[in-house]
Coordinates of C-alpha atoms in Angstrom, one line a residue:
X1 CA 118.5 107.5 82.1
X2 CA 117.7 107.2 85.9
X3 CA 115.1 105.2 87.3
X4 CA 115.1 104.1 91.0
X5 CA 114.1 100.5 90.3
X6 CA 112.6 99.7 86.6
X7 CA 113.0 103.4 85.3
X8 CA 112.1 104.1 83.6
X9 CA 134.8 126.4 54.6
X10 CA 133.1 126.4 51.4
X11 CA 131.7 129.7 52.0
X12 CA 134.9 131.0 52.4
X13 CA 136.1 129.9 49.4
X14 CA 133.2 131.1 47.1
X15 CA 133.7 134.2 48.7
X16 CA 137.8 134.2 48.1
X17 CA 136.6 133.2 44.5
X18 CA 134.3 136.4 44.0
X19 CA 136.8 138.9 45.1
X20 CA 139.8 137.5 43.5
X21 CA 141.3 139.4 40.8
X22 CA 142.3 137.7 37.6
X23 CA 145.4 135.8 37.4
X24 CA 146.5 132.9 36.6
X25 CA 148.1 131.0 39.6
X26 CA 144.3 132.3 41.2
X27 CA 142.9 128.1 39.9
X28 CA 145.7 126.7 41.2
X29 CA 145.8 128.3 44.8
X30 CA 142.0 127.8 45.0
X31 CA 142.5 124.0 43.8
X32 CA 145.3 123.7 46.5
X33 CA 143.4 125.0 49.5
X34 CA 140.3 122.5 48.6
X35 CA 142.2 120.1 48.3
X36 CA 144.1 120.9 51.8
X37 CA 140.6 120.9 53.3
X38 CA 139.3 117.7 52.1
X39 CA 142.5 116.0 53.6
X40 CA 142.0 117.5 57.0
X41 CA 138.2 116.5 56.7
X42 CA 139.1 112.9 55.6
X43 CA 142.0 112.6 58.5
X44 CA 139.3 113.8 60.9
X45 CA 136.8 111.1 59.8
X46 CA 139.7 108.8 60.3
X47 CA 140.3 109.7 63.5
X48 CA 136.6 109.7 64.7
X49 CA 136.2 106.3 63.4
X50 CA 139.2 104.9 65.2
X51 CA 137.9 106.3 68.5
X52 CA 134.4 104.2 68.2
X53 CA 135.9 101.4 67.3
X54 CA 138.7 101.2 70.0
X55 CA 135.4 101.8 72.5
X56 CA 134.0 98.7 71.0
X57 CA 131.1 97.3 73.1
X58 CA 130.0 99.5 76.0
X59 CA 128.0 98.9 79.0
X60 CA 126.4 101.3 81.7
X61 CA 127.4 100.5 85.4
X62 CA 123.4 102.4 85.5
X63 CA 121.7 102.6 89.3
X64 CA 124.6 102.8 91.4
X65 CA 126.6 105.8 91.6
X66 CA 123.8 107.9 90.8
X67 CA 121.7 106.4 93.1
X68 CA 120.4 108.3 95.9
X69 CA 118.6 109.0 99.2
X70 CA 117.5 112.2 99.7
X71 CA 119.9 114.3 97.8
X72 CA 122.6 111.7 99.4
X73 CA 124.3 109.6 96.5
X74 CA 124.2 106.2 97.9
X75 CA 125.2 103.1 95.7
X76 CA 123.1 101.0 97.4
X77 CA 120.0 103.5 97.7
X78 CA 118.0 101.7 95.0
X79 CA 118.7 98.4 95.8
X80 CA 121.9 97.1 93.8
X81 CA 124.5 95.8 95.9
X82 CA 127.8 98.1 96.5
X83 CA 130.2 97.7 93.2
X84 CA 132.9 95.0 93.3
X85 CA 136.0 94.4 91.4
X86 CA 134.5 90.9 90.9
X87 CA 131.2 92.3 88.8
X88 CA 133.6 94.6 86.9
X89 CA 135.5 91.7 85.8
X90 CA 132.4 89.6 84.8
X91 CA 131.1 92.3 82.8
X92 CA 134.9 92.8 80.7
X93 CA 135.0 88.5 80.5
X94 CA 131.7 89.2 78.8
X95 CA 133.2 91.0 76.2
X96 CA 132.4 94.4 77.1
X97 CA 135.7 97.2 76.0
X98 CA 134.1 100.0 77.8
X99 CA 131.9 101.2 80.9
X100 CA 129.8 104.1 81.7
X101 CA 129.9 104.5 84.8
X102 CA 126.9 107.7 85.5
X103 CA 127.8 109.2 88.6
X104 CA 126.1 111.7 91.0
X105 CA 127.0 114.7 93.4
X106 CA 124.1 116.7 94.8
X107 CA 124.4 116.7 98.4
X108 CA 127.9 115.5 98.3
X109 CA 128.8 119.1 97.1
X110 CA 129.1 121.7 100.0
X111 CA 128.5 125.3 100.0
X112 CA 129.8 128.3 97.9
X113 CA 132.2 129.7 97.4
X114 CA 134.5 126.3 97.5
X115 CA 132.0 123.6 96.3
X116 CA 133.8 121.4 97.7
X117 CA 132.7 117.7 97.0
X118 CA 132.7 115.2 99.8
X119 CA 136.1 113.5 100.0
X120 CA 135.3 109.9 100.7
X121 CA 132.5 110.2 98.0
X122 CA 135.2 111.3 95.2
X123 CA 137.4 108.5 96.8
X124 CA 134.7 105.8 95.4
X125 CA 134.3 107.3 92.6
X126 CA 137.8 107.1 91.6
X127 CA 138.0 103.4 93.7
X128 CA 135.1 102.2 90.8
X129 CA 136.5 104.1 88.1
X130 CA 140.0 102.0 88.7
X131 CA 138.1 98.3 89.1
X132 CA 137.8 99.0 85.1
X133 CA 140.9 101.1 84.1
X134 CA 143.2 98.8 85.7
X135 CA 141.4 96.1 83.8
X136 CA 142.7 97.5 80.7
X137 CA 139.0 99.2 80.1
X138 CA 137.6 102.6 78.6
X139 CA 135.7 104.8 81.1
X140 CA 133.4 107.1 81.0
X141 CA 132.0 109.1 84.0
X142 CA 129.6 112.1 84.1
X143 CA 127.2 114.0 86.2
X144 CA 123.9 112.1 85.9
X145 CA 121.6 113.2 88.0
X146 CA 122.4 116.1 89.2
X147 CA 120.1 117.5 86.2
X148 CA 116.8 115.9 86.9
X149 CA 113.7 117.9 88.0
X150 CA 112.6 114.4 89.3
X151 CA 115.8 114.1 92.0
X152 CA 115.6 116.0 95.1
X153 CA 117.9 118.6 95.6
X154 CA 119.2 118.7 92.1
X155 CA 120.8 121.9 90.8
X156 CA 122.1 121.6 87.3
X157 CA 118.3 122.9 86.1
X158 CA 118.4 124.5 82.7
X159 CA 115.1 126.6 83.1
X160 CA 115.8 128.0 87.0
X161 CA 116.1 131.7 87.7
X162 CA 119.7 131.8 89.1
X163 CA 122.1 130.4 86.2
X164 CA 125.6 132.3 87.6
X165 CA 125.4 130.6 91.0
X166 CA 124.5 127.1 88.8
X167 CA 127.0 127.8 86.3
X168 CA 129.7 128.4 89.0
X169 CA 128.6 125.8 91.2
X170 CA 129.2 123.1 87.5
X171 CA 132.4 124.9 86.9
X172 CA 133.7 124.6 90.5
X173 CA 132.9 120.6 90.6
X174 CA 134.4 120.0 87.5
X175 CA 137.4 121.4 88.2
X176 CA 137.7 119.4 91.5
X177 CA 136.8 116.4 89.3
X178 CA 139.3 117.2 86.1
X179 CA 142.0 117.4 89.2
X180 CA 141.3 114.3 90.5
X181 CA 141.6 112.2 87.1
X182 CA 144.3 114.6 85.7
X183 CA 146.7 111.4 85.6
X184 CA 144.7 109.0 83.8
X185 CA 145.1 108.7 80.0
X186 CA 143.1 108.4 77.2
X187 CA 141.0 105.4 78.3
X188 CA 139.1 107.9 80.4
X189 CA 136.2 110.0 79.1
X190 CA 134.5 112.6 80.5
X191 CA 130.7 113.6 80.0
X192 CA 129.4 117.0 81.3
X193 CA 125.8 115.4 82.2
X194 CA 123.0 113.3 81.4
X195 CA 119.9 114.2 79.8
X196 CA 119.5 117.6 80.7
X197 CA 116.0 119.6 79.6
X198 CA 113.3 121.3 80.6
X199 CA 111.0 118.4 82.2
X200 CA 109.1 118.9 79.0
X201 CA 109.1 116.3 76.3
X202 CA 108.5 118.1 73.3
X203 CA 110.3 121.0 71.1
X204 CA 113.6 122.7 73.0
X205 CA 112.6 125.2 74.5
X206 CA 115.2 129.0 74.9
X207 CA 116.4 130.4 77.0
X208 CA 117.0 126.4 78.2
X209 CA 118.9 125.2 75.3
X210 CA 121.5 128.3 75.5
X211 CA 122.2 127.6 79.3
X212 CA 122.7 123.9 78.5
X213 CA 124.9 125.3 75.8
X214 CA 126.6 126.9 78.0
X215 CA 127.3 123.9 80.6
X216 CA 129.1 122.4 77.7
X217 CA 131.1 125.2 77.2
X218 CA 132.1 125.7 80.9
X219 CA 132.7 121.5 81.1
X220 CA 135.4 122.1 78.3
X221 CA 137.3 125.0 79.1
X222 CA 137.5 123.5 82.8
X223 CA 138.4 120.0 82.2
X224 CA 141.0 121.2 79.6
X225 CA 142.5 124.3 82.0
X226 CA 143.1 121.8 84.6
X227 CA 145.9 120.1 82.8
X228 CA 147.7 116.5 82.0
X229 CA 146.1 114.5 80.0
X230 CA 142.8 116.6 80.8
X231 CA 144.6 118.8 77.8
X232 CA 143.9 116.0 75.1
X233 CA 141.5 113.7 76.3
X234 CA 138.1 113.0 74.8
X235 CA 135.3 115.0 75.9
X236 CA 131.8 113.8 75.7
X237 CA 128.4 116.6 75.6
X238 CA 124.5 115.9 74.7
X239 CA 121.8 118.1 73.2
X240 CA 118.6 118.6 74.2
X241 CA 117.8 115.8 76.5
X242 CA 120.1 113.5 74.9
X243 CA 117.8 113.8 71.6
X244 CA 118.9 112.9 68.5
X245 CA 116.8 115.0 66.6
X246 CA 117.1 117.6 68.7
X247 CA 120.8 117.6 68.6
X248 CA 121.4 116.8 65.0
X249 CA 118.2 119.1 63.9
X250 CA 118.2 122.9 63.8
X251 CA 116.7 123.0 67.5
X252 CA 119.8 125.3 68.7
X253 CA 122.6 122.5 69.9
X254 CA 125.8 124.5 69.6
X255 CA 129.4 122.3 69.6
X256 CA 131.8 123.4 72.0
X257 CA 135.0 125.3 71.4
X258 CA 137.6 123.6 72.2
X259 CA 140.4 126.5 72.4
X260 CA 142.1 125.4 75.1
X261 CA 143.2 121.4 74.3
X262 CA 146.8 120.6 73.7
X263 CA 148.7 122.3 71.0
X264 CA 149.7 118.9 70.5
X265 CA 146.1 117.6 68.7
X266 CA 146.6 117.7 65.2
X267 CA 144.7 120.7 64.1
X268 CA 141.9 118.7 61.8
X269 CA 141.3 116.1 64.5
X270 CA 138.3 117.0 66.9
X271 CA 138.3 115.7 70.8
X272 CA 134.9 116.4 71.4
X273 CA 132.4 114.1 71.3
X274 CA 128.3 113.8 71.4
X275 CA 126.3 111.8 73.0
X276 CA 122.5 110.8 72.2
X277 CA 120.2 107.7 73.7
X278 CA 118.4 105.5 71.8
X279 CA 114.9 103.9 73.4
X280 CA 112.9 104.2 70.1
X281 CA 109.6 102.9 70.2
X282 CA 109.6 103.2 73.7
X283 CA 106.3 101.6 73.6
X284 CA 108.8 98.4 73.2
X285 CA 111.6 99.9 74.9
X286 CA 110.8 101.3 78.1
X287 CA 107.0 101.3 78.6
X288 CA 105.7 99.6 82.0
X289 CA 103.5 97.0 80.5
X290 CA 102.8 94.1 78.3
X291 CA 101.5 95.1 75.4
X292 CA 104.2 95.6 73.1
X293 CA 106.4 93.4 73.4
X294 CA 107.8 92.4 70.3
X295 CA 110.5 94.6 67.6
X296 CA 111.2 94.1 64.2
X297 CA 111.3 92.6 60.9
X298 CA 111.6 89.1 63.0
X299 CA 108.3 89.7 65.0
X300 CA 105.4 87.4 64.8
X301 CA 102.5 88.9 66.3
X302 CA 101.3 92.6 64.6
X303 CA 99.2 93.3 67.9
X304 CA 102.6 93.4 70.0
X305 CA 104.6 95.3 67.6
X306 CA 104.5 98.9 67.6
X307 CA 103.7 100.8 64.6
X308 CA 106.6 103.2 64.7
X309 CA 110.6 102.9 65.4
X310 CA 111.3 99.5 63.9
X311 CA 114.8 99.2 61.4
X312 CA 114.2 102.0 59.2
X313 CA 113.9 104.5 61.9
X314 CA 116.7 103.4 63.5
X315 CA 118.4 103.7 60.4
X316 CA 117.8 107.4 59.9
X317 CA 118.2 108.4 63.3
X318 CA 121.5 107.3 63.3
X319 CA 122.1 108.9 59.5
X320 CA 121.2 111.7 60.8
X321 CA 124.0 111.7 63.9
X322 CA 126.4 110.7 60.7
X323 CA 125.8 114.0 58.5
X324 CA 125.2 116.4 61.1
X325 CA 128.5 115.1 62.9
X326 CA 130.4 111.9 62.0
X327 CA 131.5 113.6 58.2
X328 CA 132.6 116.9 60.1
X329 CA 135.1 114.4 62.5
X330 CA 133.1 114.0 65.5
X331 CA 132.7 111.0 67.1
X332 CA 129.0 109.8 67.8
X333 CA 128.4 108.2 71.0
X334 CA 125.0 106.2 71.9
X335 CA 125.7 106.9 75.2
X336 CA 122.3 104.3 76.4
X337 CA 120.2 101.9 74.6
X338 CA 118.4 98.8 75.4
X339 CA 114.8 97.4 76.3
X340 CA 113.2 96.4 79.6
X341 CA 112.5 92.4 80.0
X342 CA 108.9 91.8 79.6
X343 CA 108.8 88.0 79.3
X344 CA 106.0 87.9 81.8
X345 CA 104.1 88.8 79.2
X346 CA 105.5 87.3 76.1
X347 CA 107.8 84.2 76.5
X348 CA 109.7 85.3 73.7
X349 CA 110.3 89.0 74.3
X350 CA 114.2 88.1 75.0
X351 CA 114.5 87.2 71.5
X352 CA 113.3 90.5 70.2
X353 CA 115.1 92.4 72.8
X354 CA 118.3 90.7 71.4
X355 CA 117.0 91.6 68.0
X356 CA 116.7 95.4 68.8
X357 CA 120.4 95.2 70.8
X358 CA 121.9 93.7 67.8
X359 CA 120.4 96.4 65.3
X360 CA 121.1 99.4 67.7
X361 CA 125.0 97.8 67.7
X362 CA 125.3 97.2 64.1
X363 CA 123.5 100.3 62.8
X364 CA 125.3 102.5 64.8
X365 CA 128.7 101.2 64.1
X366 CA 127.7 101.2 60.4
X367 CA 127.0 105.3 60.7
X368 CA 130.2 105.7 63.2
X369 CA 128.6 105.3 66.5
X370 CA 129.9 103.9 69.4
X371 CA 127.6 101.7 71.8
X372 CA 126.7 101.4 75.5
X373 CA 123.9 99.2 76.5
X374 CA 121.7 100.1 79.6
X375 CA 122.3 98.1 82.5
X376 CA 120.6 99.4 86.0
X377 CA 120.7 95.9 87.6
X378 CA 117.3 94.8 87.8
X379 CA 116.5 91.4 86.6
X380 CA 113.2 90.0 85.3
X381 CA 110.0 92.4 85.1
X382 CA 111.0 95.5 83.5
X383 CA 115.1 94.9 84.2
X384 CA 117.3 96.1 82.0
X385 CA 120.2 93.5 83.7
X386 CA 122.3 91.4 81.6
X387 CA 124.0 90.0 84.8
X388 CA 122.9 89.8 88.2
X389 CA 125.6 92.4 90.4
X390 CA 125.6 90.1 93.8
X391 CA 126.6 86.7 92.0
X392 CA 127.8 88.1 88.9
X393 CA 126.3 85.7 86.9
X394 CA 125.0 86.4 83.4
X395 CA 121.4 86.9 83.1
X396 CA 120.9 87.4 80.0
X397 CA 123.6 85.9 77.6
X398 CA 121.3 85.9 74.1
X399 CA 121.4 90.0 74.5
X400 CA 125.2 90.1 75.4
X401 CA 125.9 88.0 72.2
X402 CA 123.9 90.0 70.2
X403 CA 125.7 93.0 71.2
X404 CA 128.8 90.9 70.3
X405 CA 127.1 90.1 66.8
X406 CA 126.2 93.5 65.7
X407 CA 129.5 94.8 66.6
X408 CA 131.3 92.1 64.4
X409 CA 129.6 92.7 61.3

């Protein structure tokens, strides 16, 4: 999300089975490779799960690299103060494992052939991404808004008529990028962008879906070609709009190959991972007013609770993420949650903000999801801020420990 200020093989086997001519070793041998399979399966799901919980709690570092002015990222452009080591340190005493950090590029990217991106802009970039890493942190960075119909000059646009100059342009910056964090281990996750449709909420739409497809594709062959730990590390692609239906559904969300990763990955274990966002009802989560302001079993008041995306919806969404993905070894990753602060008007719209961090946490760890909570540093009236970036105070401490609750039990 980017808002300037508020937001806003059994087959195979049946087959092997048909054709088979009779003999009796045939039960054994089909026994053997089933069993061979489930064990690579299992391993996988083993792996996955160790990934999400080694992330543990996650939070977004949201409105400052991919701020903006005119095309021009700008970390100050929409008001939050220029990141410090200090804030970065607040937010791991806090209890946070892991940061998102969304990052953008548009104007800071020069002309073809080259795509060169600015220097001193990759230089922050990698000056941020250290405050965490040499904290002993998990980072993610992506391309965030580079995507959106909504921020001038943008480029990354699934639906516009000149796709090989786009999809060279994408390939070109993340190779620049993949060299530049080459070096760094594990700890450091890549995500190939942010949200990336049509403009138009509703059913994916083709040939959209294919090119976005495609960006994934590009992103992983690149990152991996350019070597070092790029060979191994984990690799982090949306669907359609970061949707979770539309990704897990049959809306046209194809999974990378990934045929150019170290030799060295055990062959079961995948190292790619998807991202979705969670904001469901937005009515609670994200809409401008004060009428619903109240989620859950806990709420009080029927006429500020909305009549869709309370527990049980939250509880298939991420079900569905599990068996599409999860059983098949890849790890989920709510890649943004989290509700705006409408206390203006309801006094006690922090509790069921809590109450909706706590479930996103606990239900997605429970389906083998890892967690990062929306943060874009506004505080008060439709904030999303659990701490306030010039002081580095904690603004909110009842959401943080409910993010701490859900992902202990």
């Amino acid at each position: 999300m980017t808002r300037r200020l508020s937001f806003a093989a059994a087959f195979g086997l049946l087959a092997s089975l048909l054709v088979m001519p009779a003999q009796t070793a045939a039960p054994a041998q089909a026994a053997d490779t089933s069993q061979a399979s489930s064990q690579a399966t299992t391993s996988a799901q083993a792996s996955a799960a160790q990934v999400v919980a080694d992330l543990g709690a996650g939070w977004n570092l949201g409105n400052s690299l991919e701020s903006n002015a005119n095309g021009y990222p700008s970390e100050t452009a929409w008001n939050n103060p220029t990141v410090t080591q200090a804030m970065i340190d607040k937010v791991k005493a806090a209890g946070f494992k892991s940061i998102r950090i969304p990052v953008s590029y548009l104007r800071h990217i020069g002309p073809a052939p080259d795509y060169a991106i600015n220097s001193a802009w990759l230089n922050r970039i990698q000056q941020v991404v250290n405050y965490a890493y040499y904290r002993g942190m998990n980072v993610m960075i992506n391309m965030h808004g580079d995507g959106y119909k909504s921020i001038p000059y943008a480029w990354l646009i699934c639906d516009a008529s000149d796709q090989s100059a786009i999809k060279a342009k994408y390939q070109k910056v993340w190779q620049q990028i993949g060299y530049r964090f080459q070096n760094y281990d594990n700890r450091l996750i890549l995500e190939s962008m942010n949200e990336n449709f049509d403009g138009q909420y509703g059913r994916p739409t083709q040939p959209c879906y294919s090119n976005i497809n495609a960006y994934n594709q590009i992103f992983v062959d690149t990152i991996r070609r350019t070597g070092g730990y790029n060979s191994s590390r984990y690799l982090l692609v949306p669907g359609w709009n970061t949707n979770i239906d539309y990704t897990a559904g049959n809306y046209g969300f194809v999974v990378p190959t990934d045929q150019y990763r170290s030799p060295s990955i055990p062959s079961g274990e995948q190292r790619i991972m998807i991202s979705v966002h969670y904001y469901a009802p937005w009515d609670f989560a994200g809409e401008e007013n004060g009428t619903i302001t109240q989620w859950g079993r806990g709420a009080t008041n029927p006429s500020r609770k909305s009549t869709w995306g309370q527990e049980d919806y939250l509880t298939a969404q991420l079900k569905l993420m599990y068996d599409k993905f999860v059983v098949r070894g890849y790890p989920v990753v709510v890649g943004e949650y989290g509700s705006i602060d409408k206390t203006f008007a309801d006094s006690s719209n922090n509790r069921y903000r809590a109450d909706f961090a706590r479930a996103v946490v606990s239900t997605s760890k429970r389906y083998g999801a890892a967690t990062f909570y929306w943060d874009n540093g506004v505080n008060g009236q439709y904030g999303f801020g659990l701490f306030n970036r010039s002081s580095t105070a904690v603004t909110q401490q009842g959401i943080i420990d409910a993010i701490r609750t859900g992902l202990a039990s």
